[in-house]
XYZ file of C-alpha atoms in Angstrom:
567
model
C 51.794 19.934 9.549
C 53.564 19.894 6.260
C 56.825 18.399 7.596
C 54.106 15.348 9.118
C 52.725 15.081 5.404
C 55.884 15.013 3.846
C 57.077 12.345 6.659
C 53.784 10.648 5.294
C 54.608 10.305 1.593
C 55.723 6.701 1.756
C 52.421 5.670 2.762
C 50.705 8.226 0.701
C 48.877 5.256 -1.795
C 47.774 3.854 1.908
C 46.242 7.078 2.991
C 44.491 7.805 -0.424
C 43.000 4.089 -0.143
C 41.260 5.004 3.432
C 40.222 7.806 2.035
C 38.588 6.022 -0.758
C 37.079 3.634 1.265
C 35.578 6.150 3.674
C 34.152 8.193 0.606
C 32.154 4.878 -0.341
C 31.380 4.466 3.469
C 29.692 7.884 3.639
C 28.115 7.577 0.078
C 26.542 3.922 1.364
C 25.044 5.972 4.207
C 23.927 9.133 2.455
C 22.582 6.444 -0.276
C 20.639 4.473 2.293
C 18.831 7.653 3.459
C 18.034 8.741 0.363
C 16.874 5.760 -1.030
C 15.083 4.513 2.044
C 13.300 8.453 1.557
C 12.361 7.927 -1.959
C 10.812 4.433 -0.590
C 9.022 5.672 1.773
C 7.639 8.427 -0.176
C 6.865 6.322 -3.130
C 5.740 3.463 -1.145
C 2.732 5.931 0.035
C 1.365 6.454 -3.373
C 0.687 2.145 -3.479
C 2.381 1.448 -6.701
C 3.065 -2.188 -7.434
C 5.452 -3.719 -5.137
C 7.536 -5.257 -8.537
C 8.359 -0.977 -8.869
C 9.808 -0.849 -5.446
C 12.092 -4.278 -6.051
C 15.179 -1.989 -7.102
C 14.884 0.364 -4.360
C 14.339 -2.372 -1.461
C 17.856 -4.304 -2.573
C 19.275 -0.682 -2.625
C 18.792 0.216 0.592
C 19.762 -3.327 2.050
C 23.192 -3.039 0.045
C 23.696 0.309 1.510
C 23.129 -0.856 4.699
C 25.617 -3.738 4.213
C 27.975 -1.913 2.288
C 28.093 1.393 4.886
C 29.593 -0.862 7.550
C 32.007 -3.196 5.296
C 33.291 0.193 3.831
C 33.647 1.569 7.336
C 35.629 -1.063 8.413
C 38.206 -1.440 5.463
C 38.495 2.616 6.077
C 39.631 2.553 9.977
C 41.679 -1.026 8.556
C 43.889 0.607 6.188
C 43.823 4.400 7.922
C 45.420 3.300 11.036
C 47.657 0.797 9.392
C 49.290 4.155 6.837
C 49.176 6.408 10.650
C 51.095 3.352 12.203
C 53.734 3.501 9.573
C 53.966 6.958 9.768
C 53.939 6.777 13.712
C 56.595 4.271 13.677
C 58.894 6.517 11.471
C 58.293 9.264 13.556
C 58.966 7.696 17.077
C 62.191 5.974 15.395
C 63.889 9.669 14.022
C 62.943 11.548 17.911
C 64.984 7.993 19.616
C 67.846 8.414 16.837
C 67.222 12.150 17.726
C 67.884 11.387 21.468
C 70.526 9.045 20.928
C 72.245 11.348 19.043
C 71.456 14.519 21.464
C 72.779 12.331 24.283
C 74.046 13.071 26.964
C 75.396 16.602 26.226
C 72.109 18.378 25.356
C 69.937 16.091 26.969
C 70.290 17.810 30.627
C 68.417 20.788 28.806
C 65.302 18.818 28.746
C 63.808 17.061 31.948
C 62.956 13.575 31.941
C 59.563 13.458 32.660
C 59.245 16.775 29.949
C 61.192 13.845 27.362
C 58.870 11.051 28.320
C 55.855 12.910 27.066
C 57.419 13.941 23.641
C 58.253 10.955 22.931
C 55.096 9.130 23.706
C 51.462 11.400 24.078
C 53.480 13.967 21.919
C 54.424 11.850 19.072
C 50.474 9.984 19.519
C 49.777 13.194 17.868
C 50.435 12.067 14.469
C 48.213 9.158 14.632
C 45.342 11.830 16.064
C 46.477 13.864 13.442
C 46.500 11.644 10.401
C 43.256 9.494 11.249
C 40.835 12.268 12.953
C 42.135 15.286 10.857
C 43.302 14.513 7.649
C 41.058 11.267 6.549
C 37.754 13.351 8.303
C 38.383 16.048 6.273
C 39.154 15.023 2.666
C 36.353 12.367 2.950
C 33.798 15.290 4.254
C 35.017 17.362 1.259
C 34.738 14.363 -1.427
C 31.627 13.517 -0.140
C 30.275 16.913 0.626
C 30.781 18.015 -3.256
C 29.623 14.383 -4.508
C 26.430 15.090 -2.622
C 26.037 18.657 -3.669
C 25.873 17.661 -6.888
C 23.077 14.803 -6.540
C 21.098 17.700 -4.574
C 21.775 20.184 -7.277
C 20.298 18.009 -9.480
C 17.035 17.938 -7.857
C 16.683 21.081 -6.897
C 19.679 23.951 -7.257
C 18.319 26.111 -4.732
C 18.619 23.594 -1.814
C 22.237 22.699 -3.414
C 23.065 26.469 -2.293
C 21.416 26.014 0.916
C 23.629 22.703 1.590
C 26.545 24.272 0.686
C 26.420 27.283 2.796
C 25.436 24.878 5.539
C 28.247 22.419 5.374
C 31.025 25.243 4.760
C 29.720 26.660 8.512
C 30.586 23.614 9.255
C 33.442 22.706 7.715
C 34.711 26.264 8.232
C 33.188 28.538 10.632
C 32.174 25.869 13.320
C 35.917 25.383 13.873
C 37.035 28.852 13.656
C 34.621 29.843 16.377
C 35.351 26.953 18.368
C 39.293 27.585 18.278
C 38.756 30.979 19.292
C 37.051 30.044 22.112
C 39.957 27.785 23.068
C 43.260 28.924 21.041
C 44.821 29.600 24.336
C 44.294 26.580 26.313
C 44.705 24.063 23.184
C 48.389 25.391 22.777
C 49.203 25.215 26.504
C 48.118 21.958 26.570
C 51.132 19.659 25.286
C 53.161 22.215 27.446
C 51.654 21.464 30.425
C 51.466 17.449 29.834
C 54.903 17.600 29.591
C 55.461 19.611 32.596
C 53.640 17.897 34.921
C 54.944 14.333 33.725
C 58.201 16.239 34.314
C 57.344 16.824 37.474
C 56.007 13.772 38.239
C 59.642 11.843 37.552
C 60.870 14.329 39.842
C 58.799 13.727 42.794
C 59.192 9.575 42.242
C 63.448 9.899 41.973
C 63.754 12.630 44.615
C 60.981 11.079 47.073
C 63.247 9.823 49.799
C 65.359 12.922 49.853
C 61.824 15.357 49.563
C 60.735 12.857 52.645
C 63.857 13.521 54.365
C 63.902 16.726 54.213
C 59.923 17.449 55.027
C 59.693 19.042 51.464
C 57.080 16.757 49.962
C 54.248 18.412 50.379
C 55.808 21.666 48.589
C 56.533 19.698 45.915
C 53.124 18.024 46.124
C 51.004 21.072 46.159
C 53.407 22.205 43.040
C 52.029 19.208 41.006
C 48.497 19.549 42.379
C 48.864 23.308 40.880
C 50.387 22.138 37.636
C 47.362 19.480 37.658
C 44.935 21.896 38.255
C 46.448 24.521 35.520
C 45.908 21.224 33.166
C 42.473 20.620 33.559
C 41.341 24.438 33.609
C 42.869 24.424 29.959
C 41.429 20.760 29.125
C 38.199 22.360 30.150
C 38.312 25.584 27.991
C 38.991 23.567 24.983
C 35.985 20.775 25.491
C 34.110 24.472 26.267
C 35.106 25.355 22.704
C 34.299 21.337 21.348
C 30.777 22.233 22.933
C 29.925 25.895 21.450
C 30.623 23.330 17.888
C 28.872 21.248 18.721
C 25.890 23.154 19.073
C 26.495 25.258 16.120
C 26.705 21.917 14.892
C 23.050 20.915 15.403
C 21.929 24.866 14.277
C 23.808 24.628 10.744
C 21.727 21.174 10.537
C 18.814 21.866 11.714
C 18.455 25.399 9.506
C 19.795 23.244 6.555
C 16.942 20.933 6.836
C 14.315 23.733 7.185
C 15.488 25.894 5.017
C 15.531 22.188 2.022
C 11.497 21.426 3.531
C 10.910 25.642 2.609
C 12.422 25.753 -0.715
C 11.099 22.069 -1.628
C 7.490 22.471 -0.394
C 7.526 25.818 -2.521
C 9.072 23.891 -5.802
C 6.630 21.146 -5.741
C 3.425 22.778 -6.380
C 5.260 25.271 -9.144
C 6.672 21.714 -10.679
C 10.601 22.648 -10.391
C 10.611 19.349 -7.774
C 8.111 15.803 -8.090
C 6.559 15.282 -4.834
C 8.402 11.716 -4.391
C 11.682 13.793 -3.999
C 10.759 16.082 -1.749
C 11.932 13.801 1.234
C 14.908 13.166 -0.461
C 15.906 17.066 -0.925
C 14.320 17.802 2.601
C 16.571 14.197 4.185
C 20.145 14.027 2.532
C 21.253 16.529 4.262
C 20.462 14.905 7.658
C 22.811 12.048 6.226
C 25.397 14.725 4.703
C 25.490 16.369 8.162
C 25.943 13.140 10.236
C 29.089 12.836 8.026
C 30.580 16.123 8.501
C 29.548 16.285 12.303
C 32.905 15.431 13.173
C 35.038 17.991 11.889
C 34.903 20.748 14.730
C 36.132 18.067 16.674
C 38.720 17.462 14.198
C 39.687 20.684 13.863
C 39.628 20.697 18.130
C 42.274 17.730 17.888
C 44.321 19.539 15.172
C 45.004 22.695 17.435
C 46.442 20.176 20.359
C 48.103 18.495 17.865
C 50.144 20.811 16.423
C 51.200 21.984 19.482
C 51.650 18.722 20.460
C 54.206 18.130 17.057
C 56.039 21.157 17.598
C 57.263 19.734 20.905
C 58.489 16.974 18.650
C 60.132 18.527 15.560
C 61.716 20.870 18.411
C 63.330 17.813 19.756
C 64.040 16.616 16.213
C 65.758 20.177 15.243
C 67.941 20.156 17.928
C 71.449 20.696 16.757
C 73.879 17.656 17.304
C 76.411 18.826 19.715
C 79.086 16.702 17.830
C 79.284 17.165 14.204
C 79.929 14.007 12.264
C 82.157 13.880 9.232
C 80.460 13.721 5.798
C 83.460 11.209 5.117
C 84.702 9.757 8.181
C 88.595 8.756 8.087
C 89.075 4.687 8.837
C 89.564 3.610 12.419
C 93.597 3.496 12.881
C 94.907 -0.023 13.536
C 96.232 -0.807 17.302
C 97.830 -0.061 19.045
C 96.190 2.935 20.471
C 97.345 6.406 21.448
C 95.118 9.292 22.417
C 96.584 12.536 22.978
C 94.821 15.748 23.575
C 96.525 19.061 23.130
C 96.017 23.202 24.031
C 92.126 21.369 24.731
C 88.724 23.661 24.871
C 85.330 22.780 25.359
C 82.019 24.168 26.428
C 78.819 22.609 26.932
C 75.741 23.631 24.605
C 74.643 26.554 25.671
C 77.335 27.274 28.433
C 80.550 28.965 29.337
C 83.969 27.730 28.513
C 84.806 24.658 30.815
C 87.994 23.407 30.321
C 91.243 25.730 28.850
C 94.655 24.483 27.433
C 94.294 21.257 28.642
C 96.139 18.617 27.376
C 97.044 14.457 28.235
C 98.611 11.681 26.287
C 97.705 8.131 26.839
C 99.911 6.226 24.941
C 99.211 2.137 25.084
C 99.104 0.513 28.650
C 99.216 3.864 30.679
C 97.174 4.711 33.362
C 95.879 8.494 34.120
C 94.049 9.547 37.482
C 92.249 13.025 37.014
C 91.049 15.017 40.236
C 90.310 18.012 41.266
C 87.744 19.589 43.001
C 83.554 19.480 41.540
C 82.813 21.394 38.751
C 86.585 21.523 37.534
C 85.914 20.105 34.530
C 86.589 16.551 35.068
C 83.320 15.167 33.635
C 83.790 17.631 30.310
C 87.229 16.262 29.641
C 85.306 12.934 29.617
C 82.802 13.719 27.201
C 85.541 15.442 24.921
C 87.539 12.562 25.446
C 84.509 9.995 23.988
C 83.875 12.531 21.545
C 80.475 13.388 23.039
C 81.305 16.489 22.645
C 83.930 18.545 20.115
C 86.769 20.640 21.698
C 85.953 24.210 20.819
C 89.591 25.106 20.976
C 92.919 22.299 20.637
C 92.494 18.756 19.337
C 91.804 15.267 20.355
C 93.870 12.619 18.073
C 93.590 8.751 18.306
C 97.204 7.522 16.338
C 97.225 10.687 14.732
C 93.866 11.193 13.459
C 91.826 13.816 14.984
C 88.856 11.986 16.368
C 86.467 14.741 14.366
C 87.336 13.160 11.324
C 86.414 9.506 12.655
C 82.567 8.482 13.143
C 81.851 8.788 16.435
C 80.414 4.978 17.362
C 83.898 4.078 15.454
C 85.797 5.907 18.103
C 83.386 4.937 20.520
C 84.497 1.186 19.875
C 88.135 2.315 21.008
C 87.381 4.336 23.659
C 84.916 3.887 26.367
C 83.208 5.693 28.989
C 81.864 3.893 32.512
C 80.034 6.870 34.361
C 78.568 7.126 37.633
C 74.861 6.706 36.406
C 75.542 3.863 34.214
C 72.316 2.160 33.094
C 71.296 -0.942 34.633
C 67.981 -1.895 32.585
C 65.059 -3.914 34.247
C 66.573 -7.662 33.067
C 68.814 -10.140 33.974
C 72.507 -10.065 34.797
C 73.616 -11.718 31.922
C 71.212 -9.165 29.660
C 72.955 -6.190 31.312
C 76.510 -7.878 30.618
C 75.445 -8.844 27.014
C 74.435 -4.498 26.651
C 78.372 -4.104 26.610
C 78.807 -7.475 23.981
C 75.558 -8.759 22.448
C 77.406 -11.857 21.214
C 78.789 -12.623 24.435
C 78.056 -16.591 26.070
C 78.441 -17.474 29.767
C 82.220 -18.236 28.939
C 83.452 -14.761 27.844
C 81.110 -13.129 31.233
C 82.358 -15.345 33.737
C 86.104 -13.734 33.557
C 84.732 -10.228 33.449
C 83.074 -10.823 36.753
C 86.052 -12.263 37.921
C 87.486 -9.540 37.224
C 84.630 -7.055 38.818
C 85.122 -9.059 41.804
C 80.812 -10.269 41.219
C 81.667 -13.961 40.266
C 81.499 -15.639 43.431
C 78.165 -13.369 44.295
C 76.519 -14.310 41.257
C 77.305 -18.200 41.564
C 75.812 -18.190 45.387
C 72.534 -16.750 43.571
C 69.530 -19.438 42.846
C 69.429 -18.201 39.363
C 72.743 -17.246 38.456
C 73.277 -15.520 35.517
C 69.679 -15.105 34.913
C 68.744 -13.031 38.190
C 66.891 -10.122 37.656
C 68.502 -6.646 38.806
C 65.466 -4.720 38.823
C 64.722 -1.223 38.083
C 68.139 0.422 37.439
C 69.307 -2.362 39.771
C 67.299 -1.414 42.339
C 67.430 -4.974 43.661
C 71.486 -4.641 43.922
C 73.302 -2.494 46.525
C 75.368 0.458 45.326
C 78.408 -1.544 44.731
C 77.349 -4.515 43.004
C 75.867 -1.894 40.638
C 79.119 -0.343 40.236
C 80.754 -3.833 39.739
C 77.820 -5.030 37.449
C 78.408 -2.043 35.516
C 82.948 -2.519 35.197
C 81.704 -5.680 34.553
C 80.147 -5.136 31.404
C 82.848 -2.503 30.598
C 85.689 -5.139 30.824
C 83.511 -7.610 28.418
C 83.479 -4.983 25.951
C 86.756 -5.275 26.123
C 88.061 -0.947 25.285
C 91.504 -0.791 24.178
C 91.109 2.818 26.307
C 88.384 3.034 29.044
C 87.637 6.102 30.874
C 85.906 5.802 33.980
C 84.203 8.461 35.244
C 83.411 9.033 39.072
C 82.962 5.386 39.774
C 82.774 5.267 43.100
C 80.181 8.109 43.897
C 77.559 7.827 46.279
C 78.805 5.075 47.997
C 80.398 4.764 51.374
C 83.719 5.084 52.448
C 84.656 1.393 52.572
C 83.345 0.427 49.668
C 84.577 3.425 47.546
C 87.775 2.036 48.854
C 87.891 -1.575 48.016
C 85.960 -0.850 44.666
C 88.846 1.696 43.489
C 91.122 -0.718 44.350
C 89.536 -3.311 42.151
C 88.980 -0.730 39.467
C 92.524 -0.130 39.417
C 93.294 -3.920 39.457
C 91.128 -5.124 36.907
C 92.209 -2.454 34.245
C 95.753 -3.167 34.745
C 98.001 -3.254 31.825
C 94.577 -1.301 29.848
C 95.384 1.846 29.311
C 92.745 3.986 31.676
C 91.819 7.596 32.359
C 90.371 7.624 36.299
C 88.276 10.616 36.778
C 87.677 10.777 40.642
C 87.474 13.325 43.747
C 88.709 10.958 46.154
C 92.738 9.957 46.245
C 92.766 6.342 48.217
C 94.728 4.291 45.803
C 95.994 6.758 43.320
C 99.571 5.539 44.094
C 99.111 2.903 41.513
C 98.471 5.061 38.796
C 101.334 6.143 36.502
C 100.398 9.720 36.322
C 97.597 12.258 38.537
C 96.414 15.558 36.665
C 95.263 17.739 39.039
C 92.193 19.933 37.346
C 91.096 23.257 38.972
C 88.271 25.997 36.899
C 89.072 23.642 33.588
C 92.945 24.144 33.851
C 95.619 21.748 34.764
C 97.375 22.839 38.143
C 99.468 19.856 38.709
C 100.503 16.625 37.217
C 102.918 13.874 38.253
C 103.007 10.962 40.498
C 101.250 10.290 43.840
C 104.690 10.669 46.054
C 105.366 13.629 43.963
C 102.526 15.600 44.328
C 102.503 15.049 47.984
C 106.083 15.944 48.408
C 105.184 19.491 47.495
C 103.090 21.882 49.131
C 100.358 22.320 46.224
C 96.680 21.274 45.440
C 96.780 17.980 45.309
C 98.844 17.707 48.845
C 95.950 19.995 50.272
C 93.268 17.749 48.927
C 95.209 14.536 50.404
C 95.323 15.834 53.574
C 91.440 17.756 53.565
């Protein structure tokens, strides 16, 4: 809670003004019932309608002024808890960006989805229904004790006990009727959008395999767990509620006792009886939302903890407090005696080392889980070696920022993005300034331009969901495409031909091979077809290099790689 005030600070002057206005918005009302008592009271005794003028123009500028006030309060509160929601959402995506991809496999989707939208909606339920509820009730509340003490001290005690039950006890009975289920809540949103994603991506396998309705009574489960907590809590919101009306209702009694007692000893005149025995009805009706406030602050700060978990994450690259400049090309990379883990894991790859001087082209296989991805990711610098060095010219890429380096080198994976747009959006992804002129050769190149010229709408044909209007290898080519127009002096591709059959695996290595020529590339593949055009194969086995050297070679000896050519 105090790192979402301190996140709130800018808008602090914002906050305080809502506040203000709801102060005069409960005042108008709490004014309008007690002037519209002493009128009716006064009224009774038939005075001369010129001594009720005052009193009549009160009550209708109450009236007018409770809802104008009430308005310019929600106005300004939700513009502050925008601003503050905007801030927050913005540091959990550069949080993500930054976490990505090396720690993001910790976290699940679906589990991601909901901290970064229902989860971080928790500051706006935080900041409007908590914060503003309360310091208005207590400005208003003391304001009001005051005016009543002024009338008659005795019912000033009585209002004061009443509205700290409320303020106070109401919600601590209330949360420990639902402590448990309010902090399982966010936990439980989150795991059953996470399980949601899961059942939508995997669907056609689940079907395939006649495991859908597992995984379907799973999220019924997980659904049902959800609302048996949902319901304990609006138990709790209940039990307040009526304590609620009790801590009212005695209030009120207890004013009519102690006021129907001070009026015939002279301590109270008659006329103000109604208004001692009615303000607090109006008092009350401002305060009656704080158990419910103090309801929505026990979700939300589980809800926030989610997110400033996400937001403490550690980076799994450290950036330099003073990065070195970018060398001038041309480009060498080199890694040497290279060691690197991912978060939370075992060692992956040991002594490993490459150099790519300008122009040359590197194939890396070896069996999965040999630590061909890893290298990548070290490689790209989205991770740091944890033994041995990476150097571009020289400089060891942990002293250059890593979206420097990442202009040098890139990375074309498997599961490259293709975003719900057109194919000239997608292309632009890899060069924003990019015109029709500079994407025609790079789908040339990708082997897509004659494809996208037979299309109705060209350029500006939509792909889909992550291209789910494309087949598997105009994906593939879509995505070299936009590679190639970004134009890396040194581009790593990673596994670009899995998932897709034979043939085309085949003819789309081959073009991956022909496009990059004279580029200097680092292929990072299980299969071999075509690997005689490369100028050198590293053969990768439990993170170690096994082999190295040229297709004929490799084959010519008995070895790995021969093993996996003929397999």
């Amino acid at each position: 809670m105090l790192r979402l005030l301190r996140l709130a600070s800018p808008v602090a002057p914002r906050l305080l003004l809502a506040a203000l206005y709801g102060v005069l918005a409960a005042g108008s009302a709490i004014g309008l019932t007690a002037t519209s008592a002493w009128l009716i009271s006064r009224a009774a005794q038939h005075p001369p309608v010129l001594y009720l003028t005052v009193a009549i123009v009160a009550v209708r500028t109450f009236g007018i002024a409770r809802g104008v006030f009430r308005y310019l309060e929600r106005l300004s509160g939700h513009d502050a808890a925008f601003r503050v929601l905007t801030r927050l959402r913005v540091r959990a995506y550069q949080r993500l960006e930054r976490l990505a991809p090396a720690s993001l496999p910790l976290l699940r989707a679906g589990d991601l989805v909901s901290r970064f939208v229902a989860d971080v909606d928790a500051a706006l339920d935080v900041l409007v229904r908590v914060v503003l509820p309360y310091l208005v009730a207590a400005l208003v509340g003391a304001l009001t004790i005051g005016f009543v003490a002024t009338l008659l001290p005795s019912a000033a005690v009585v209002l004061t006990a009443g509205l700290l039950v409320v303020a106070i006890g109401v919600p601590l009975v209330q949360q420990a009727a639902a402590r448990r289920a309010d902090r399982g809540t966010a936990h439980l949103r989150g795991e059953l959008s996470a399980a949601t994603v899961d059942l939508l991506h995997g669907l056609p396998d689940l079907i395939a395999y006649g495991a859908t309705e597992r995984r379907l009574a799973a999220l019924a489960a997980t659904d049902s767990r959800l609302r048996r907590a949902a319901s304990r809590s609006a138990t709790g919101v209940g039990l307040g509620a009526g304590l609620l009306s009790l801590a009212t209702g005695g209030c009120v009694w207890a004013s009519l006792a102690l006021g129907a007692h001070a009026v015939p000893a002279g301590a109270l005149d008659s006329v103000l009886l109604a208004v001692v025995v009615l303000t607090p009805l109006a008092v009350f009706d401002t305060v009656s939302g704080l158990p419910a406030a103090a309801a929505q602050l026990a979700t939300a700060r589980a809800a926030l903890t989610r997110v400033f978990d996400l937001l403490d994450q550690p980076d799994p690259v450290a950036e330099p407090t003073a990065p070195a400049p970018l060398p001038q090309p041309p480009y060498r990379l080199e890694a040497t005696g290279l060691g690197a883990r991912w978060p939370g894991g075992p060692e992956v790859l040991h002594e490993v080392s490459l150099a790519l001087p300008p122009g040359r082209r590197v194939a890396v296989v070896g069996p999965s889980g040999s630590g061909k991805s890893t290298l990548a990711a070290v490689l790209v610098r989205f991770l740091d070696p944890s033994a041995g060095t990476v150097t571009l010219d020289g400089v060891d890429t942990r002293d250059l920022a890593g979206d420097d380096l990442r202009t040098v080198v890139g990375l074309l994976t498997d599961d490259a993005r293709l975003f719900d747009t057109t194919i000239a959006d997608n292309l632009r992804i890899g060069a924003p300034d990019a015109d029709e002129a500079r994407m025609r050769p790079a789908l040339a190149e990708a082997r897509l331009l004659d494809w996208v010229d037979s299309l109705p709408k060209g350029l500006d044909t939509m792909v889909g969901e992550q291209g789910s209007r494309l087949s598997g290898g105009q994906r593939r080519r879509l995505a070299l495409a936009r590679a190639l127009l970004a134009d890396f002096p040194i581009l790593i591709m990673d596994e670009p031909t899995e998932h897709l059959d034979e043939m085309t695996a085949d003819a789309l290595t081959a073009d991956l091979l022909a496009a990059t020529r004279g580029r200097t590339t680092v292929l990072i593949t299980h299969r071999l077809t075509g690997l005689a055009e490369v100028d050198e194969i590293v053969v990768l086995d439990g993170g170690r290099v096994v082999q190295r050297g040229s297709h004929d070679a490799l084959v010519a000896v008995d070895g790995p790689y021969r093993r996996m050519w003929r397999g």
